[in-house]
Short mmCIF file of N, CA and C in Angstrom, two decimals:
data_model
loop_
_atom_site.label_atom_id
_atom_site.label_comp_id
_atom_site.label_asym_id
_atom_site.label_seq_id
_atom_site.Cartn_x
_atom_site.Cartn_y
_atom_site.Cartn_z
N CYS I 1 -59.33 133.91 82.49
CA CYS I 1 -60.50 133.16 82.06
C CYS I 1 -60.13 132.19 80.93
N GLU I 2 -59.38 132.69 79.97
CA GLU I 2 -58.94 131.85 78.88
C GLU I 2 -58.01 130.75 79.39
N LEU I 3 -57.21 131.06 80.34
CA LEU I 3 -56.29 130.09 80.92
C LEU I 3 -57.07 128.97 81.63
N ASN I 4 -58.13 129.33 82.34
CA ASN I 4 -58.97 128.32 83.01
C ASN I 4 -59.61 127.38 81.99
N GLU I 5 -60.08 127.97 80.89
CA GLU I 5 -60.68 127.16 79.82
C GLU I 5 -59.63 126.21 79.26
N HIS I 6 -58.44 126.69 79.07
CA HIS I 6 -57.37 125.85 78.55
C HIS I 6 -57.09 124.68 79.49
N PHE I 7 -56.98 124.96 80.80
CA PHE I 7 -56.72 123.91 81.78
C PHE I 7 -57.83 122.86 81.79
N GLU I 8 -59.07 123.27 81.59
CA GLU I 8 -60.20 122.34 81.60
C GLU I 8 -60.18 121.41 80.38
N LYS I 9 -59.56 121.83 79.30
CA LYS I 9 -59.57 121.03 78.07
C LYS I 9 -58.18 120.56 77.66
N CYS I 10 -57.16 120.99 78.30
CA CYS I 10 -55.78 120.68 77.89
C CYS I 10 -55.53 119.18 77.92
N PRO I 11 -55.13 118.58 76.79
CA PRO I 11 -54.91 117.13 76.71
C PRO I 11 -53.71 116.68 77.54
N LYS I 12 -52.78 117.57 77.85
CA LYS I 12 -51.58 117.20 78.60
C LYS I 12 -51.73 117.42 80.09
N MET I 13 -52.86 117.93 80.50
CA MET I 13 -53.11 118.23 81.92
C MET I 13 -53.23 116.92 82.70
N LYS I 14 -52.56 116.81 83.84
CA LYS I 14 -52.65 115.63 84.70
C LYS I 14 -54.00 115.66 85.40
N VAL I 15 -54.70 114.50 85.29
CA VAL I 15 -56.02 114.40 85.93
C VAL I 15 -56.11 113.05 86.64
N SER I 16 -57.03 112.96 87.60
CA SER I 16 -57.29 111.69 88.31
C SER I 16 -58.37 110.93 87.55
N CYS I 17 -58.34 109.62 87.65
CA CYS I 17 -59.34 108.78 86.98
C CYS I 17 -60.73 109.20 87.42
N GLU I 18 -61.61 109.33 86.46
CA GLU I 18 -62.97 109.77 86.77
C GLU I 18 -63.76 108.70 87.52
N LEU I 19 -63.29 107.44 87.52
CA LEU I 19 -63.97 106.39 88.29
C LEU I 19 -63.32 106.19 89.66
N LYS I 20 -62.34 107.05 89.95
CA LYS I 20 -61.69 107.11 91.26
C LYS I 20 -60.93 105.83 91.63
N CYS I 21 -60.20 105.30 90.63
CA CYS I 21 -59.37 104.12 90.90
C CYS I 21 -58.05 104.52 91.54
N GLY I 22 -57.73 105.82 91.55
CA GLY I 22 -56.50 106.31 92.16
C GLY I 22 -55.41 106.61 91.15
N ALA I 23 -55.61 106.28 89.89
CA ALA I 23 -54.60 106.52 88.87
C ALA I 23 -54.66 107.98 88.41
N THR I 24 -53.50 108.53 88.04
CA THR I 24 -53.44 109.85 87.42
C THR I 24 -52.78 109.69 86.06
N MET I 25 -53.23 110.51 85.12
CA MET I 25 -52.73 110.43 83.75
C MET I 25 -53.01 111.74 83.06
N CYS I 26 -52.47 111.89 81.85
CA CYS I 26 -52.82 113.05 81.03
C CYS I 26 -54.27 112.88 80.60
N ARG I 27 -54.95 114.02 80.49
CA ARG I 27 -56.36 113.98 80.08
C ARG I 27 -56.55 113.19 78.79
N GLU I 28 -55.61 113.31 77.84
CA GLU I 28 -55.73 112.62 76.56
C GLU I 28 -55.63 111.10 76.69
N ASP I 29 -55.11 110.60 77.80
CA ASP I 29 -54.97 109.16 78.01
C ASP I 29 -56.14 108.54 78.78
N MET I 30 -57.10 109.37 79.21
CA MET I 30 -58.22 108.89 80.03
C MET I 30 -59.04 107.81 79.31
N GLU I 31 -59.35 108.04 78.04
CA GLU I 31 -60.18 107.09 77.30
C GLU I 31 -59.49 105.72 77.23
N GLN I 32 -58.20 105.74 76.92
CA GLN I 32 -57.43 104.49 76.85
C GLN I 32 -57.36 103.82 78.23
N HIS I 33 -57.18 104.62 79.27
CA HIS I 33 -57.13 104.10 80.64
C HIS I 33 -58.45 103.40 80.98
N LEU I 34 -59.57 104.03 80.68
CA LEU I 34 -60.88 103.44 80.98
C LEU I 34 -61.13 102.19 80.14
N LYS I 35 -60.65 102.22 78.92
CA LYS I 35 -60.88 101.10 78.02
C LYS I 35 -60.06 99.86 78.42
N CYS I 36 -58.83 100.07 78.89
CA CYS I 36 -57.93 98.93 79.09
C CYS I 36 -57.44 98.71 80.52
N ASP I 37 -57.21 99.77 81.27
CA ASP I 37 -56.46 99.62 82.52
C ASP I 37 -57.24 99.82 83.81
N CYS I 38 -58.25 100.62 83.79
CA CYS I 38 -58.92 101.01 85.04
C CYS I 38 -59.59 99.80 85.69
N GLY I 39 -59.22 99.56 86.93
CA GLY I 39 -59.78 98.43 87.68
C GLY I 39 -61.19 98.67 88.16
N MET I 40 -61.71 99.89 88.02
CA MET I 40 -63.05 100.20 88.50
C MET I 40 -64.13 100.05 87.43
N VAL I 41 -63.73 99.80 86.17
CA VAL I 41 -64.70 99.60 85.10
C VAL I 41 -65.41 98.27 85.35
N ARG I 42 -66.73 98.27 85.20
CA ARG I 42 -67.51 97.04 85.41
C ARG I 42 -67.57 96.24 84.11
N GLU I 43 -67.35 94.92 84.23
CA GLU I 43 -67.39 94.03 83.08
C GLU I 43 -68.07 92.73 83.49
N THR I 44 -68.46 91.98 82.47
CA THR I 44 -69.07 90.67 82.71
C THR I 44 -67.98 89.61 82.67
N CYS I 45 -68.11 88.60 83.51
CA CYS I 45 -67.14 87.50 83.60
C CYS I 45 -66.92 86.87 82.22
N LYS I 46 -65.66 86.74 81.84
CA LYS I 46 -65.30 86.17 80.53
C LYS I 46 -65.47 84.65 80.50
N LEU I 47 -65.66 84.02 81.65
CA LEU I 47 -65.79 82.56 81.70
C LEU I 47 -67.23 82.10 81.47
N GLY I 48 -68.15 83.07 81.45
CA GLY I 48 -69.53 82.73 81.08
C GLY I 48 -70.51 82.53 82.21
N CYS I 49 -70.15 82.88 83.43
CA CYS I 49 -71.09 82.66 84.54
C CYS I 49 -72.13 83.78 84.62
N GLY I 50 -71.87 84.92 83.95
CA GLY I 50 -72.84 86.00 83.90
C GLY I 50 -72.68 87.08 84.96
N VAL I 51 -71.80 86.90 85.91
CA VAL I 51 -71.63 87.90 86.98
C VAL I 51 -70.96 89.15 86.42
N GLU I 52 -71.35 90.32 86.94
CA GLU I 52 -70.75 91.59 86.54
C GLU I 52 -70.07 92.20 87.75
N LEU I 53 -68.77 92.48 87.60
CA LEU I 53 -67.96 93.04 88.69
C LEU I 53 -66.98 94.03 88.09
N THR I 54 -66.26 94.74 88.97
CA THR I 54 -65.20 95.61 88.47
C THR I 54 -64.07 94.73 87.95
N ARG I 55 -63.22 95.32 87.10
CA ARG I 55 -62.10 94.54 86.55
C ARG I 55 -61.24 93.94 87.65
N ASP I 56 -60.98 94.73 88.69
CA ASP I 56 -60.15 94.23 89.80
C ASP I 56 -60.83 93.03 90.47
N GLU I 57 -62.12 93.12 90.70
CA GLU I 57 -62.85 92.02 91.33
C GLU I 57 -62.92 90.81 90.39
N LEU I 58 -63.06 91.09 89.08
CA LEU I 58 -63.15 90.00 88.10
C LEU I 58 -61.87 89.18 88.03
N ARG I 59 -60.72 89.84 88.16
CA ARG I 59 -59.45 89.10 88.13
C ARG I 59 -59.44 88.03 89.23
N ILE I 60 -59.87 88.42 90.41
CA ILE I 60 -59.93 87.48 91.54
C ILE I 60 -61.03 86.44 91.30
N HIS I 61 -62.20 86.93 90.88
CA HIS I 61 -63.35 86.05 90.64
C HIS I 61 -63.01 84.96 89.62
N GLU I 62 -62.46 85.34 88.47
CA GLU I 62 -62.17 84.38 87.40
C GLU I 62 -61.08 83.39 87.81
N LYS I 63 -60.18 83.82 88.67
CA LYS I 63 -59.09 82.94 89.10
C LYS I 63 -59.50 82.02 90.25
N ASP I 64 -60.29 82.54 91.20
CA ASP I 64 -60.51 81.81 92.45
C ASP I 64 -61.95 81.39 92.77
N THR I 65 -62.96 82.10 92.26
CA THR I 65 -64.31 81.81 92.76
C THR I 65 -65.35 81.51 91.68
N CYS I 66 -65.07 81.76 90.42
CA CYS I 66 -66.07 81.53 89.37
C CYS I 66 -66.36 80.03 89.25
N VAL I 67 -67.63 79.68 89.17
CA VAL I 67 -68.01 78.27 89.04
C VAL I 67 -67.61 77.70 87.67
N GLN I 68 -67.33 78.59 86.71
CA GLN I 68 -66.94 78.15 85.37
C GLN I 68 -65.42 78.06 85.19
N ARG I 69 -64.65 78.41 86.23
CA ARG I 69 -63.19 78.37 86.11
C ARG I 69 -62.72 76.93 85.97
N GLU I 70 -61.57 76.77 85.32
CA GLU I 70 -60.99 75.44 85.17
C GLU I 70 -60.13 75.12 86.38
N ILE I 71 -60.28 73.89 86.85
CA ILE I 71 -59.41 73.39 87.91
C ILE I 71 -58.80 72.08 87.42
N ARG I 72 -57.77 71.64 88.06
CA ARG I 72 -57.12 70.39 87.68
C ARG I 72 -57.56 69.31 88.66
N CYS I 73 -58.05 68.20 88.13
CA CYS I 73 -58.45 67.07 88.97
C CYS I 73 -57.21 66.55 89.69
N GLU I 74 -57.29 66.45 91.00
CA GLU I 74 -56.14 66.00 91.77
C GLU I 74 -55.83 64.51 91.57
N HIS I 75 -56.76 63.78 90.97
CA HIS I 75 -56.57 62.35 90.77
C HIS I 75 -55.99 62.03 89.39
N CYS I 76 -56.63 62.56 88.33
CA CYS I 76 -56.21 62.22 86.96
C CYS I 76 -55.52 63.38 86.25
N LEU I 77 -55.49 64.54 86.88
CA LEU I 77 -54.83 65.75 86.37
C LEU I 77 -55.51 66.35 85.14
N ALA I 78 -56.74 65.93 84.84
CA ALA I 78 -57.49 66.51 83.72
C ALA I 78 -57.99 67.90 84.13
N ASN I 79 -58.13 68.80 83.15
CA ASN I 79 -58.73 70.10 83.40
C ASN I 79 -60.24 69.95 83.36
N VAL I 80 -60.90 70.42 84.42
CA VAL I 80 -62.35 70.27 84.57
C VAL I 80 -62.91 71.60 85.06
N ARG I 81 -64.09 71.98 84.55
CA ARG I 81 -64.72 73.18 85.10
C ARG I 81 -65.12 72.89 86.54
N PHE I 82 -64.96 73.90 87.40
CA PHE I 82 -65.26 73.74 88.82
C PHE I 82 -66.67 73.21 89.03
N CYS I 83 -67.64 73.73 88.27
CA CYS I 83 -69.03 73.30 88.44
C CYS I 83 -69.26 71.86 87.99
N ASP I 84 -68.38 71.33 87.14
CA ASP I 84 -68.51 69.95 86.65
C ASP I 84 -67.71 68.95 87.49
N ASN I 85 -66.93 69.44 88.45
CA ASN I 85 -66.05 68.56 89.22
C ASN I 85 -66.81 67.48 90.00
N PRO I 86 -67.93 67.77 90.66
CA PRO I 86 -68.62 66.68 91.38
C PRO I 86 -69.01 65.53 90.44
N LYS I 87 -69.50 65.84 89.25
CA LYS I 87 -69.86 64.79 88.29
C LYS I 87 -68.60 64.07 87.83
N HIS I 88 -67.53 64.83 87.56
CA HIS I 88 -66.27 64.22 87.11
C HIS I 88 -65.78 63.21 88.15
N LEU I 89 -65.87 63.56 89.42
CA LEU I 89 -65.36 62.66 90.47
C LEU I 89 -66.14 61.35 90.53
N THR I 90 -67.40 61.35 90.07
CA THR I 90 -68.17 60.10 90.05
C THR I 90 -67.77 59.21 88.88
N GLU I 91 -66.97 59.75 87.94
CA GLU I 91 -66.55 59.00 86.75
C GLU I 91 -65.04 58.88 86.62
N CYS I 92 -64.31 59.71 87.34
CA CYS I 92 -62.85 59.78 87.18
C CYS I 92 -62.23 58.39 87.38
N PRO I 93 -61.43 57.92 86.40
CA PRO I 93 -60.86 56.58 86.50
C PRO I 93 -59.82 56.43 87.60
N ARG I 94 -59.26 57.53 88.08
CA ARG I 94 -58.19 57.44 89.07
C ARG I 94 -58.67 57.62 90.51
N VAL I 95 -59.96 57.90 90.71
CA VAL I 95 -60.48 58.04 92.07
C VAL I 95 -60.50 56.66 92.73
N ARG I 96 -60.11 56.63 93.99
CA ARG I 96 -60.14 55.37 94.74
C ARG I 96 -61.56 55.15 95.25
N VAL I 97 -62.09 53.96 94.99
CA VAL I 97 -63.45 53.62 95.41
C VAL I 97 -63.40 52.27 96.13
N PRO I 98 -64.34 52.05 97.06
CA PRO I 98 -64.33 50.76 97.77
C PRO I 98 -64.93 49.66 96.90
N CYS I 99 -64.33 48.50 96.97
CA CYS I 99 -64.87 47.32 96.29
C CYS I 99 -66.21 46.99 96.95
N GLN I 100 -67.22 46.70 96.15
CA GLN I 100 -68.55 46.40 96.69
C GLN I 100 -68.59 45.05 97.40
N LEU I 101 -67.59 44.22 97.17
CA LEU I 101 -67.57 42.90 97.81
C LEU I 101 -66.72 42.86 99.07
N CYS I 102 -65.53 43.49 99.01
CA CYS I 102 -64.60 43.36 100.15
C CYS I 102 -64.26 44.68 100.82
N SER I 103 -64.71 45.80 100.26
CA SER I 103 -64.47 47.15 100.80
C SER I 103 -63.04 47.65 100.67
N VAL I 104 -62.16 46.91 100.06
CA VAL I 104 -60.80 47.39 99.82
C VAL I 104 -60.88 48.54 98.82
N GLU I 105 -60.17 49.64 99.11
CA GLU I 105 -60.19 50.78 98.19
C GLU I 105 -59.20 50.56 97.06
N THR I 106 -59.71 50.75 95.85
CA THR I 106 -58.94 50.53 94.62
C THR I 106 -59.28 51.64 93.65
N ARG I 107 -58.33 52.01 92.81
CA ARG I 107 -58.65 53.00 91.77
C ARG I 107 -59.76 52.45 90.89
N ARG I 108 -60.68 53.33 90.49
CA ARG I 108 -61.83 52.91 89.66
C ARG I 108 -61.37 52.15 88.41
N ASP I 109 -60.29 52.61 87.77
CA ASP I 109 -59.83 51.93 86.55
C ASP I 109 -59.12 50.60 86.83
N ASP I 110 -58.85 50.28 88.09
CA ASP I 110 -58.25 49.00 88.45
C ASP I 110 -59.25 48.02 89.05
N MET I 111 -60.53 48.43 89.16
CA MET I 111 -61.52 47.60 89.84
C MET I 111 -61.74 46.26 89.12
N THR I 112 -61.79 46.26 87.80
CA THR I 112 -62.00 45.01 87.07
C THR I 112 -60.88 44.03 87.37
N LYS I 113 -59.65 44.52 87.35
CA LYS I 113 -58.49 43.67 87.67
C LYS I 113 -58.57 43.19 89.12
N HIS I 114 -58.94 44.09 90.04
CA HIS I 114 -59.07 43.71 91.44
C HIS I 114 -60.07 42.56 91.59
N LEU I 115 -61.23 42.70 90.94
CA LEU I 115 -62.26 41.66 91.05
C LEU I 115 -61.81 40.34 90.41
N SER I 116 -61.13 40.43 89.28
CA SER I 116 -60.76 39.19 88.59
C SER I 116 -59.53 38.51 89.19
N GLU I 117 -58.68 39.26 89.93
CA GLU I 117 -57.44 38.66 90.40
C GLU I 117 -57.22 38.70 91.91
N ASP I 118 -57.77 39.70 92.60
CA ASP I 118 -57.37 39.91 93.99
C ASP I 118 -58.48 39.84 95.03
N CYS I 119 -59.69 40.21 94.69
CA CYS I 119 -60.75 40.35 95.68
C CYS I 119 -60.99 39.02 96.41
N LYS I 120 -60.81 39.05 97.71
CA LYS I 120 -60.95 37.83 98.53
C LYS I 120 -62.40 37.39 98.66
N GLU I 121 -63.35 38.30 98.44
CA GLU I 121 -64.77 37.98 98.58
C GLU I 121 -65.43 37.56 97.27
N LYS I 122 -64.71 37.66 96.16
CA LYS I 122 -65.26 37.31 94.85
C LYS I 122 -65.38 35.79 94.73
N GLU I 123 -66.54 35.33 94.26
CA GLU I 123 -66.72 33.90 94.02
C GLU I 123 -65.99 33.52 92.73
N ILE I 124 -65.23 32.45 92.82
CA ILE I 124 -64.47 31.98 91.66
C ILE I 124 -64.67 30.48 91.49
N GLU I 125 -64.34 29.99 90.29
CA GLU I 125 -64.43 28.56 90.02
C GLU I 125 -63.21 27.85 90.61
N CYS I 126 -63.41 26.62 90.98
CA CYS I 126 -62.32 25.78 91.45
C CYS I 126 -61.33 25.60 90.29
N PRO I 127 -60.03 25.58 90.55
CA PRO I 127 -59.06 25.37 89.47
C PRO I 127 -59.20 23.99 88.81
N PHE I 128 -59.96 23.11 89.44
CA PHE I 128 -60.18 21.78 88.86
C PHE I 128 -61.50 21.72 88.09
N VAL I 129 -62.02 22.87 87.68
CA VAL I 129 -63.28 22.92 86.93
C VAL I 129 -63.15 22.14 85.61
N LYS I 130 -61.97 22.17 85.01
CA LYS I 130 -61.78 21.44 83.74
C LYS I 130 -61.86 19.93 83.96
N TYR I 131 -61.78 19.50 85.22
CA TYR I 131 -61.94 18.08 85.55
C TYR I 131 -63.30 17.81 86.19
N LYS I 132 -64.19 18.80 86.07
CA LYS I 132 -65.60 18.70 86.48
C LYS I 132 -65.86 18.93 87.96
N CYS I 133 -64.98 19.66 88.66
CA CYS I 133 -65.30 20.12 90.01
C CYS I 133 -66.06 21.43 89.80
N MET I 134 -67.35 21.45 90.08
CA MET I 134 -68.20 22.58 89.74
C MET I 134 -68.38 23.57 90.90
N ILE I 135 -67.54 23.48 91.91
CA ILE I 135 -67.63 24.36 93.08
C ILE I 135 -67.26 25.79 92.70
N ARG I 136 -68.06 26.73 93.20
CA ARG I 136 -67.75 28.17 93.10
C ARG I 136 -67.78 28.69 94.52
N ILE I 137 -66.64 29.18 94.99
CA ILE I 137 -66.57 29.72 96.35
C ILE I 137 -65.71 30.98 96.35
N LYS I 138 -65.74 31.68 97.47
CA LYS I 138 -64.95 32.91 97.59
C LYS I 138 -63.47 32.60 97.47
N ARG I 139 -62.76 33.53 96.84
CA ARG I 139 -61.32 33.36 96.62
C ARG I 139 -60.60 33.07 97.94
N LYS I 140 -61.01 33.72 99.01
CA LYS I 140 -60.33 33.53 100.30
C LYS I 140 -60.48 32.10 100.83
N ASP I 141 -61.50 31.37 100.37
CA ASP I 141 -61.73 30.01 100.84
C ASP I 141 -61.20 28.95 99.88
N MET I 142 -60.72 29.35 98.72
CA MET I 142 -60.32 28.38 97.69
C MET I 142 -59.14 27.51 98.13
N TYR I 143 -58.17 28.09 98.79
CA TYR I 143 -57.01 27.32 99.23
C TYR I 143 -57.46 26.14 100.08
N TYR I 144 -58.37 26.40 101.01
CA TYR I 144 -58.85 25.35 101.91
C TYR I 144 -59.67 24.31 101.13
N HIS I 145 -60.46 24.76 100.17
CA HIS I 145 -61.24 23.83 99.34
C HIS I 145 -60.30 22.87 98.61
N VAL I 146 -59.25 23.42 98.00
CA VAL I 146 -58.31 22.58 97.25
C VAL I 146 -57.61 21.60 98.20
N GLN I 147 -57.19 22.08 99.37
CA GLN I 147 -56.50 21.22 100.33
C GLN I 147 -57.43 20.12 100.85
N GLU I 148 -58.65 20.50 101.21
CA GLU I 148 -59.59 19.55 101.80
C GLU I 148 -60.12 18.54 100.79
N ASN I 149 -60.06 18.86 99.50
CA ASN I 149 -60.62 17.99 98.47
C ASN I 149 -59.55 17.42 97.54
N GLU I 150 -58.35 17.32 98.05
CA GLU I 150 -57.24 16.86 97.23
C GLU I 150 -57.50 15.47 96.64
N THR I 151 -58.01 14.57 97.45
CA THR I 151 -58.28 13.21 96.97
C THR I 151 -59.36 13.21 95.90
N GLU I 152 -60.45 13.97 96.14
CA GLU I 152 -61.53 14.04 95.16
C GLU I 152 -61.03 14.65 93.84
N HIS I 153 -60.21 15.70 93.97
CA HIS I 153 -59.67 16.34 92.76
C HIS I 153 -58.77 15.39 91.98
N LEU I 154 -57.95 14.62 92.69
CA LEU I 154 -57.10 13.65 92.01
C LEU I 154 -57.95 12.58 91.32
N GLY I 155 -59.04 12.20 91.98
CA GLY I 155 -59.96 11.24 91.37
C GLY I 155 -60.59 11.80 90.10
N LEU I 156 -61.01 13.06 90.15
CA LEU I 156 -61.59 13.71 88.96
C LEU I 156 -60.56 13.78 87.83
N LYS I 157 -59.31 14.09 88.20
CA LYS I 157 -58.25 14.20 87.21
C LYS I 157 -57.96 12.82 86.60
N LEU I 158 -57.96 11.81 87.44
CA LEU I 158 -57.73 10.45 86.96
C LEU I 158 -58.84 10.01 86.01
N THR I 159 -60.09 10.32 86.37
CA THR I 159 -61.22 9.98 85.50
C THR I 159 -61.08 10.68 84.15
N ALA I 160 -60.70 11.95 84.18
CA ALA I 160 -60.52 12.70 82.94
C ALA I 160 -59.42 12.08 82.09
N MET I 161 -58.35 11.64 82.74
CA MET I 161 -57.24 11.02 81.99
C MET I 161 -57.67 9.68 81.40
N GLU I 162 -58.44 8.92 82.17
CA GLU I 162 -58.96 7.64 81.66
C GLU I 162 -59.85 7.88 80.44
N ASP I 163 -60.71 8.90 80.53
CA ASP I 163 -61.56 9.24 79.38
C ASP I 163 -60.71 9.61 78.17
N LEU I 164 -59.66 10.35 78.41
CA LEU I 164 -58.77 10.76 77.31
C LEU I 164 -58.07 9.54 76.70
N ILE I 165 -57.62 8.64 77.56
CA ILE I 165 -56.95 7.43 77.07
C ILE I 165 -57.93 6.59 76.24
N THR I 166 -59.17 6.49 76.73
CA THR I 166 -60.19 5.73 75.99
C THR I 166 -60.42 6.35 74.62
N LYS I 167 -60.57 7.65 74.57
CA LYS I 167 -60.77 8.33 73.29
C LYS I 167 -59.58 8.14 72.36
N GLN I 168 -58.39 8.26 72.90
CA GLN I 168 -57.18 8.08 72.09
C GLN I 168 -57.08 6.64 71.57
N SER I 169 -57.44 5.70 72.41
CA SER I 169 -57.42 4.29 71.98
C SER I 169 -58.40 4.07 70.85
N GLU I 170 -59.60 4.68 70.96
CA GLU I 170 -60.60 4.57 69.90
C GLU I 170 -60.07 5.16 68.59
N LYS I 171 -59.39 6.29 68.68
CA LYS I 171 -58.82 6.91 67.48
C LYS I 171 -57.73 6.04 66.87
N ILE I 172 -56.91 5.45 67.75
CA ILE I 172 -55.84 4.57 67.27
C ILE I 172 -56.45 3.37 66.56
N ASP I 173 -57.51 2.82 67.16
CA ASP I 173 -58.18 1.67 66.53
C ASP I 173 -58.75 2.06 65.17
N GLU I 174 -59.37 3.24 65.07
CA GLU I 174 -59.93 3.72 63.80
C GLU I 174 -58.81 3.86 62.75
N GLN I 175 -57.71 4.45 63.15
CA GLN I 175 -56.59 4.65 62.23
C GLN I 175 -56.00 3.30 61.80
N SER I 176 -55.93 2.39 62.73
CA SER I 176 -55.41 1.06 62.43
C SER I 176 -56.29 0.36 61.41
N GLU I 177 -57.59 0.47 61.61
CA GLU I 177 -58.55 -0.14 60.68
C GLU I 177 -58.42 0.48 59.29
N LYS I 178 -58.28 1.79 59.23
CA LYS I 178 -58.10 2.47 57.94
C LYS I 178 -56.83 2.00 57.25
N MET I 179 -55.76 1.86 58.03
CA MET I 179 -54.48 1.43 57.46
C MET I 179 -54.59 0.00 56.94
N ASN I 180 -55.29 -0.85 57.66
CA ASN I 180 -55.48 -2.24 57.21
C ASN I 180 -56.25 -2.27 55.90
N LYS I 181 -57.28 -1.48 55.77
CA LYS I 181 -58.06 -1.42 54.53
C LYS I 181 -57.20 -0.91 53.38
N GLN I 182 -56.36 0.11 53.66
CA GLN I 182 -55.46 0.64 52.64
C GLN I 182 -54.47 -0.44 52.19
N SER I 183 -53.98 -1.18 53.16
CA SER I 183 -53.02 -2.23 52.87
C SER I 183 -53.65 -3.33 52.04
N GLU I 184 -54.89 -3.69 52.37
CA GLU I 184 -55.61 -4.73 51.60
C GLU I 184 -55.83 -4.26 50.17
N LYS I 185 -56.16 -3.00 49.97
CA LYS I 185 -56.37 -2.46 48.63
C LYS I 185 -55.08 -2.51 47.83
N MET I 186 -53.99 -2.22 48.48
CA MET I 186 -52.70 -2.22 47.79
C MET I 186 -52.26 -3.63 47.41
N ASN I 187 -52.65 -4.61 48.21
CA ASN I 187 -52.25 -6.00 47.95
C ASN I 187 -53.13 -6.65 46.88
N GLU I 188 -54.21 -6.07 46.53
CA GLU I 188 -55.10 -6.66 45.52
C GLU I 188 -54.58 -6.58 44.16
#
């Protein structure tokens, strides 16, 4: 009888986990086992989603299925919570998006450059705008505009040069007049 009592309380007696995880240990180690190691203890997800599962289930949940787990964006490689990924993809600078004008897919962070330099459907100013050709047409049509209007563009350029020569002549005349007045003052 005393021996049975001893076996029931003996700290060195080998026992099976009381939560039936399959582990065996000394009775004195049961508390530590339940506190740290037993996969059958129920806990709340450490990532903050609120789900309660066994430790074994939580390891899988936190790694593979929790909506609060971190994943790496395949485009920009930033760490993003799984639940925030759809919103991130609408803002991610490295996601390829279609140009609204020509439908060519370009990285979001390159779209401004695409529109300003490459988009064939973007309306642009004629390169002769500084000579007063006020045409704005699609980039894809600009080559033909320049070719078809070569004579007109040369005329605009010639007019601009004539205007410049006239202005320069007026300045030269003004300077000449000033110099003559200076010379007259010196001769007095």
